[in-house]
N, CA, C and O of each residue as an XYZ file, in Angstrom:
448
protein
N       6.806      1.120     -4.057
C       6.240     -0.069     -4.636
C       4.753     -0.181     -4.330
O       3.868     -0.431     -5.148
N       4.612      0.048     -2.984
C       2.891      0.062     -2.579
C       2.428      1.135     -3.510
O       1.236      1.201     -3.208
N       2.646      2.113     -4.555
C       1.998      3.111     -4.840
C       1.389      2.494     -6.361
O       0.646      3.144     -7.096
N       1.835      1.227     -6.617
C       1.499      1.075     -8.255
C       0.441      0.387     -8.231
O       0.306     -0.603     -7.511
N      -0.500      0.866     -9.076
C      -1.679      0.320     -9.009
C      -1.986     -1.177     -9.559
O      -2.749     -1.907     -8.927
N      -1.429     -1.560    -10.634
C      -1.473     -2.286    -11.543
C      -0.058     -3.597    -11.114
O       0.339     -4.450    -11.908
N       0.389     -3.428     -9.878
C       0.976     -4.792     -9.153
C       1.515     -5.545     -9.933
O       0.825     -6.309    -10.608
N       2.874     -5.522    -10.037
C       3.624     -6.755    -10.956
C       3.912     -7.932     -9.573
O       3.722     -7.922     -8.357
N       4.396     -8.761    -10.456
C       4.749     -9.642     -9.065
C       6.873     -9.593     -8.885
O       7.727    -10.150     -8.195
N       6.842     -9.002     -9.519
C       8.677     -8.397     -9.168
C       8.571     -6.955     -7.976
O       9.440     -6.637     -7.164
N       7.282     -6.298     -8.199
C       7.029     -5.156     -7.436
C       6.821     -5.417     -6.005
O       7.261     -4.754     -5.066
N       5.595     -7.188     -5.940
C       5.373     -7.586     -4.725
C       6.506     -8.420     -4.258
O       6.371     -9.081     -3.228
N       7.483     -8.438     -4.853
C       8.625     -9.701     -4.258
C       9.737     -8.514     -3.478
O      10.570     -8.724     -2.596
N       9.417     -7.357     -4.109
C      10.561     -6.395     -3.608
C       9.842     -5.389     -2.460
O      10.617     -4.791     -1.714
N       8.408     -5.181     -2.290
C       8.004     -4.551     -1.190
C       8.002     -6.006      0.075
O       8.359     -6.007      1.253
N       7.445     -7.121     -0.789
C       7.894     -8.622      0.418
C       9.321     -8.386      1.137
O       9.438     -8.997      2.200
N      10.328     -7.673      0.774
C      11.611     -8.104      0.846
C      11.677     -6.663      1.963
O      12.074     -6.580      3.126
N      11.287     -5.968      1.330
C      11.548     -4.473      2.478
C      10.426     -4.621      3.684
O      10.621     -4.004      4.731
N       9.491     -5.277      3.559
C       8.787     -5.445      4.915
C       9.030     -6.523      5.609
O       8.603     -6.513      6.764
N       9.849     -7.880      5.081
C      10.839     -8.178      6.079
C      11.973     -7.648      6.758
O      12.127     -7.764      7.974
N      12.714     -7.111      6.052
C      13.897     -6.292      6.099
C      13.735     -5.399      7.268
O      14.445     -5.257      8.264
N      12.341     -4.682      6.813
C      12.368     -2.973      7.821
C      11.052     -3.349      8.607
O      10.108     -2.571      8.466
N      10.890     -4.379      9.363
C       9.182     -4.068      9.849
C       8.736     -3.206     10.558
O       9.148     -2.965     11.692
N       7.785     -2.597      9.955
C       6.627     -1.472     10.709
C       6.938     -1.453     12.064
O       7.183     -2.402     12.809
N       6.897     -0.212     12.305
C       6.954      0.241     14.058
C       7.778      0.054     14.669
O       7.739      0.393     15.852
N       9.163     -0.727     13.991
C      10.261     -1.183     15.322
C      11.671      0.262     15.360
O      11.740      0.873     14.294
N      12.371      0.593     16.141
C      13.249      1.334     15.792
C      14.259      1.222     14.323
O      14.744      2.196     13.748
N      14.361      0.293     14.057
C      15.094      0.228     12.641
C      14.335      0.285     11.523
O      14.875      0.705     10.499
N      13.073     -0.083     11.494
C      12.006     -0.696     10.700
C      11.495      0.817     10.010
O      12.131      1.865      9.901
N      10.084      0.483      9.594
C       9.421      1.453      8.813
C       8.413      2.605      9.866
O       7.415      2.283     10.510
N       8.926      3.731      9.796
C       8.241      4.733     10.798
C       6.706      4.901     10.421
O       6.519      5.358      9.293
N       5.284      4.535     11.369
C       4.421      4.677     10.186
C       3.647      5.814     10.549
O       2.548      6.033     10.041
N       4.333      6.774     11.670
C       3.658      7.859     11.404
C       4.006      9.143      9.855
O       3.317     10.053      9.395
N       5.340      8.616      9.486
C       6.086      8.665      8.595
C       5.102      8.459      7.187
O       4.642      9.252      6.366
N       5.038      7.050      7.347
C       4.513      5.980      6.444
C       3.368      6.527      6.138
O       3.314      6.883      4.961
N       2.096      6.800      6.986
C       0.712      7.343      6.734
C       0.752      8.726      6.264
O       0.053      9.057      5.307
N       1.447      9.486      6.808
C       1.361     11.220      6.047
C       0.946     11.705      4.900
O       0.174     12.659      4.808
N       1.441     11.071      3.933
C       1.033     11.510      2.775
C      -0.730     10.808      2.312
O      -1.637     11.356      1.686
N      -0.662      9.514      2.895
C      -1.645      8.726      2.310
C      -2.572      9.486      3.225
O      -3.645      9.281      2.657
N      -2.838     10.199      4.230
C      -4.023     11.036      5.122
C      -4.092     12.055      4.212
O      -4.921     12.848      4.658
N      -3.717     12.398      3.314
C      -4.093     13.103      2.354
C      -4.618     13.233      0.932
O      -5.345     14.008      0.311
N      -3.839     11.994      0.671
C      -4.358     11.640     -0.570
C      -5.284     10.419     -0.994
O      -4.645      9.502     -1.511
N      -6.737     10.199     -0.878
C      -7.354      9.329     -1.169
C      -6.941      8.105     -1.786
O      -6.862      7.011     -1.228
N      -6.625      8.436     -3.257
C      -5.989      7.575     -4.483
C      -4.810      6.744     -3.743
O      -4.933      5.540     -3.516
N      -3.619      7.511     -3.373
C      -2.741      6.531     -3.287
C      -3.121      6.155     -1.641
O      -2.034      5.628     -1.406
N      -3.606      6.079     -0.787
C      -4.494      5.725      0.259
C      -5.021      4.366     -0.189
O      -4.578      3.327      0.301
N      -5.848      4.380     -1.003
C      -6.724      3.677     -1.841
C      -5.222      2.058     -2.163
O      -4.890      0.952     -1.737
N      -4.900      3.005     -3.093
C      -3.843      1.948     -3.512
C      -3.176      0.843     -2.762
O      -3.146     -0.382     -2.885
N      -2.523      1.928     -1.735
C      -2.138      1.144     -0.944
C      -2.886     -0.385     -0.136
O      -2.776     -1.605     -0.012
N      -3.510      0.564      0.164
C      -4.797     -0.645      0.660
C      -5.101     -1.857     -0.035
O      -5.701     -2.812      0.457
N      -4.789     -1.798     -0.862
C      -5.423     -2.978     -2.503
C      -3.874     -4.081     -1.914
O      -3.868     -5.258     -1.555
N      -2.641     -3.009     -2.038
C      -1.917     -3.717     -2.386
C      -1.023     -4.674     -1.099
O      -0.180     -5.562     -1.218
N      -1.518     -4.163     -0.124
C      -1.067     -4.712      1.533
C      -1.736     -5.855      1.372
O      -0.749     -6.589      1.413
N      -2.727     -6.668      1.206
C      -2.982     -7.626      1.325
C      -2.418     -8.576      0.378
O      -2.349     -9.781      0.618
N      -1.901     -7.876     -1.007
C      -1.739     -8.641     -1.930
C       0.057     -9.584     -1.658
O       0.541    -10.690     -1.895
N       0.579     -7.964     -0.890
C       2.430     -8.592     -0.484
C       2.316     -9.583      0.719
O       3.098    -10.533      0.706
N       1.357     -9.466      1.851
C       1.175    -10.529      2.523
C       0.299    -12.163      2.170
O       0.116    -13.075      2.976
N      -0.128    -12.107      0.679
C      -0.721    -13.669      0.284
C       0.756    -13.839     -0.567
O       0.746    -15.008     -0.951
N       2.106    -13.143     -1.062
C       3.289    -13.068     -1.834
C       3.849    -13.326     -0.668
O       4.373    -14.427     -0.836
N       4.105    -12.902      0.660
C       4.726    -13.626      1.519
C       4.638    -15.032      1.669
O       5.566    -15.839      1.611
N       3.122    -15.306      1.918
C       2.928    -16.275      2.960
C       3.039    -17.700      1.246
O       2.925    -18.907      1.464
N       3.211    -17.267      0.112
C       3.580    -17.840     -0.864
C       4.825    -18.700     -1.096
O       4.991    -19.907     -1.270
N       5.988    -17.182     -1.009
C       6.851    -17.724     -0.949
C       8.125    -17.862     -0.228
O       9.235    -18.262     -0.579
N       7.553    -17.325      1.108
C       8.605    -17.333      2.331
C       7.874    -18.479      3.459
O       6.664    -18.684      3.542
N       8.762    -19.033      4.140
C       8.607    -19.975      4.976
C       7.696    -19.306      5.990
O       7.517    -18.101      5.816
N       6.999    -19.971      7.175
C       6.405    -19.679      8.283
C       6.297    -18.339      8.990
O       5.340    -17.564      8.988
N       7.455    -18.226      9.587
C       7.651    -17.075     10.683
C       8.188    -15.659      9.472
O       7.721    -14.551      9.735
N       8.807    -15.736      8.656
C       9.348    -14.535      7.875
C       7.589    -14.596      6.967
O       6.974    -13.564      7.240
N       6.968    -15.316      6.256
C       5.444    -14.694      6.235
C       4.448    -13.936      7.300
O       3.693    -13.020      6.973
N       4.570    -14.459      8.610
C       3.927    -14.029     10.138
C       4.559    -12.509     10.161
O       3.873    -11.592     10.615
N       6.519    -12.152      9.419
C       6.859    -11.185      9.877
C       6.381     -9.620      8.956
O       6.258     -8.439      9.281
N       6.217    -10.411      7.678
C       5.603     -9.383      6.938
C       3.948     -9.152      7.052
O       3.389     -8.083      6.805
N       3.389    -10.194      7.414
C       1.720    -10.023      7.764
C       1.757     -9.145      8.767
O       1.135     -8.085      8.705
N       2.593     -9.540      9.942
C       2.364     -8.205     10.981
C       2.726     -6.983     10.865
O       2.310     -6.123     11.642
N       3.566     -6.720      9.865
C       4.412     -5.058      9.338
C       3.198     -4.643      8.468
O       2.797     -3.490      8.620
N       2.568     -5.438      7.579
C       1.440     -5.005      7.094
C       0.492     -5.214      7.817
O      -0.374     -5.317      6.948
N      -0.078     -5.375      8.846
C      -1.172     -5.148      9.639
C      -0.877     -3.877     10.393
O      -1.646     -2.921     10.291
N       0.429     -3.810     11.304
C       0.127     -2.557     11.636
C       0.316     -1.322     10.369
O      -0.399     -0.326     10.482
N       0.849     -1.366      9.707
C       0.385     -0.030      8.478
C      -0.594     -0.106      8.247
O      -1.161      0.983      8.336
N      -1.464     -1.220      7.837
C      -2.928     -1.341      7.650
C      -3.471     -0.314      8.841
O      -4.056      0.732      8.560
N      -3.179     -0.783     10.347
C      -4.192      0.241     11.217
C      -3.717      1.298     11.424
O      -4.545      1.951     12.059
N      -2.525      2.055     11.188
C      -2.199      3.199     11.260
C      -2.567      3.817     10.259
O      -2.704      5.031     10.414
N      -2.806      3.339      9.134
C      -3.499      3.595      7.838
C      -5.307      4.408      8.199
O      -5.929      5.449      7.988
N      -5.463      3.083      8.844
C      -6.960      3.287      9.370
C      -7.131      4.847     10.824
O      -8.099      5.568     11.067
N      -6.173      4.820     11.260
C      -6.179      5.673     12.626
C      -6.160      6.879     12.426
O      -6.840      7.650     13.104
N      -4.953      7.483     10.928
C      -4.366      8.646     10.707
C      -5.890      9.139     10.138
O      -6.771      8.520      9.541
N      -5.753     11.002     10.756
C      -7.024     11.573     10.543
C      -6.778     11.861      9.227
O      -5.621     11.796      8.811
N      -7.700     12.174      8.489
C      -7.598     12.117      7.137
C      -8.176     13.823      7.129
O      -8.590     14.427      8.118
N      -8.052     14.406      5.609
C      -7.882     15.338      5.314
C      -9.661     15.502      4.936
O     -10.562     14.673      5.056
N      -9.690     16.989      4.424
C     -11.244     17.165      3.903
C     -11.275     16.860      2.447
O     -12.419     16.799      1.998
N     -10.047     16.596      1.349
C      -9.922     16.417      0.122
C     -10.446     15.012      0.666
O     -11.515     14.540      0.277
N      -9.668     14.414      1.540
C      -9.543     12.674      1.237
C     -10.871     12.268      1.515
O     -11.406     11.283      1.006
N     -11.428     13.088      2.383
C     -13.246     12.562      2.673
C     -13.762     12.989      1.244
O     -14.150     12.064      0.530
N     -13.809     14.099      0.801
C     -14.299     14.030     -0.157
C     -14.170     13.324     -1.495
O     -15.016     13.366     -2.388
N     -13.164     12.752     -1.529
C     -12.592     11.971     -2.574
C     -12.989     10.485     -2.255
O     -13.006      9.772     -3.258
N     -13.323      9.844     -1.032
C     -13.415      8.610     -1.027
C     -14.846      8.661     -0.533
O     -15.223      7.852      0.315
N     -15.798      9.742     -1.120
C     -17.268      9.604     -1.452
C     -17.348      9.014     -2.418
O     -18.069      8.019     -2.484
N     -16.423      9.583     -3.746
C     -16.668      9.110     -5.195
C     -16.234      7.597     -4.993
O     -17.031      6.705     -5.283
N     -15.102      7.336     -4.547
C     -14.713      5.747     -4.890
C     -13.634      5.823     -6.061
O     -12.882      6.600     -6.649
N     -14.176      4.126     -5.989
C     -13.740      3.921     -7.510
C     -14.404      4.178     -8.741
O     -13.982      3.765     -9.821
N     -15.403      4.832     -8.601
C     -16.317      5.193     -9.597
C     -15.584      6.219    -10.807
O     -15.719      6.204    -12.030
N     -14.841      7.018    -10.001
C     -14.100      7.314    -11.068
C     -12.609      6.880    -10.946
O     -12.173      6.326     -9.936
N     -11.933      7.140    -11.933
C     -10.590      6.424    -11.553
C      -9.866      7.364    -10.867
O     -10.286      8.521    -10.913
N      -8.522      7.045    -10.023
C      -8.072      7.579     -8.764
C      -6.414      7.680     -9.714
O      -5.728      8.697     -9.614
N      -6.070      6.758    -10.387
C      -4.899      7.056    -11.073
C      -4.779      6.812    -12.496
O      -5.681      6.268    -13.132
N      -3.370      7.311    -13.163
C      -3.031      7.475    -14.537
C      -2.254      6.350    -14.436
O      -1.970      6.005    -13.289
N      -1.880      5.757    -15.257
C      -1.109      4.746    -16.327
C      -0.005      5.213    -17.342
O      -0.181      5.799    -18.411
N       1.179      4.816    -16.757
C       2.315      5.640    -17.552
C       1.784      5.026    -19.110
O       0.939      4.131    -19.125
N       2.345      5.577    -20.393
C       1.930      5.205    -21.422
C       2.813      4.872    -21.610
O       3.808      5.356    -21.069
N       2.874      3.619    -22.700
C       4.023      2.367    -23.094
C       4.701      3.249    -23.666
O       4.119      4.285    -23.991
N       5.949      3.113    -23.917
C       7.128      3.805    -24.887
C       6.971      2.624    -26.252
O       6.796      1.406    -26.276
N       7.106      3.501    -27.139
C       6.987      2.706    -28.666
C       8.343      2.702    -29.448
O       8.415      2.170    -30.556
C-alpha cells in the first residue's frame, strides 16, 4: 500500500489498519530491517514511501481515537528513521540527485 504513488484513501485506511495491527519493531509487528531493504535501493519507491507515511498518520489521527492514532504515528516514525539510517545504495544516491525532476514512477493505464 505504501508503494502507490497516487494514495487513495481506501489504500490509507488499509495501511492505517496494518500499522495498528503489526507495529514497527515489536516481535509480532513489522520487521524494519525487513521493511527498509528494498527501499535502500530503490530511490523511487524510497521516495514514495516517504510522501505516504505522513499521509497514513494525519488518516490515523483522523479517524481513530487517541492512543490507536499515537500507535500508528509511532510505527510510522520508527520506519520513517530506519528509513533514514539504512545505507543506501550508489543507484539510490544517484537517483535522488535528480529528484522529482524527473518522474520516479509509471501509472497503470485505465482499462477501457
Amino acid at each position: 500500500k505504501l508503494q502507490i504513488v497516487q494514495i487513495e484513501e481506501k489504500d490509507l485506511l488499509d495501511a492505517t489498519a496494518l500499522l495498528l495491527d503489526l507495529p514497527a519493531g515489536g516481535a509480532e509487528g513489522i520487521d524494519t530491517g525487513r521493511f527498509v531493504t528494498p527501499l535502500a535501493g530503490d530511490w523511487g519507491f524510497h521516495h514514495t514511501v516517504e510522501r505516504n507515511l505522513p499521509r497514513i498518520v494525519a488518516c490515523a489521527r483522523d479517524r481513530l481515537g487517541g492512543e490507536q492514532a499515537q500507535t500508528v504515528a509511532a510505527s510510522a516514525s520508527l520506519l520513517q528513521q530506519a528509513m533514514e539510517a539504512a545505507p543506501k545504495s550508489l543507484r539510490w544516491k544517484m537517483r535522488a540527485k535528480v529528484g522529482e525532476k524527473v518522474p520516479w514512477y509509471e501509472l497503470p493505464e485505465e482499462a477501457t
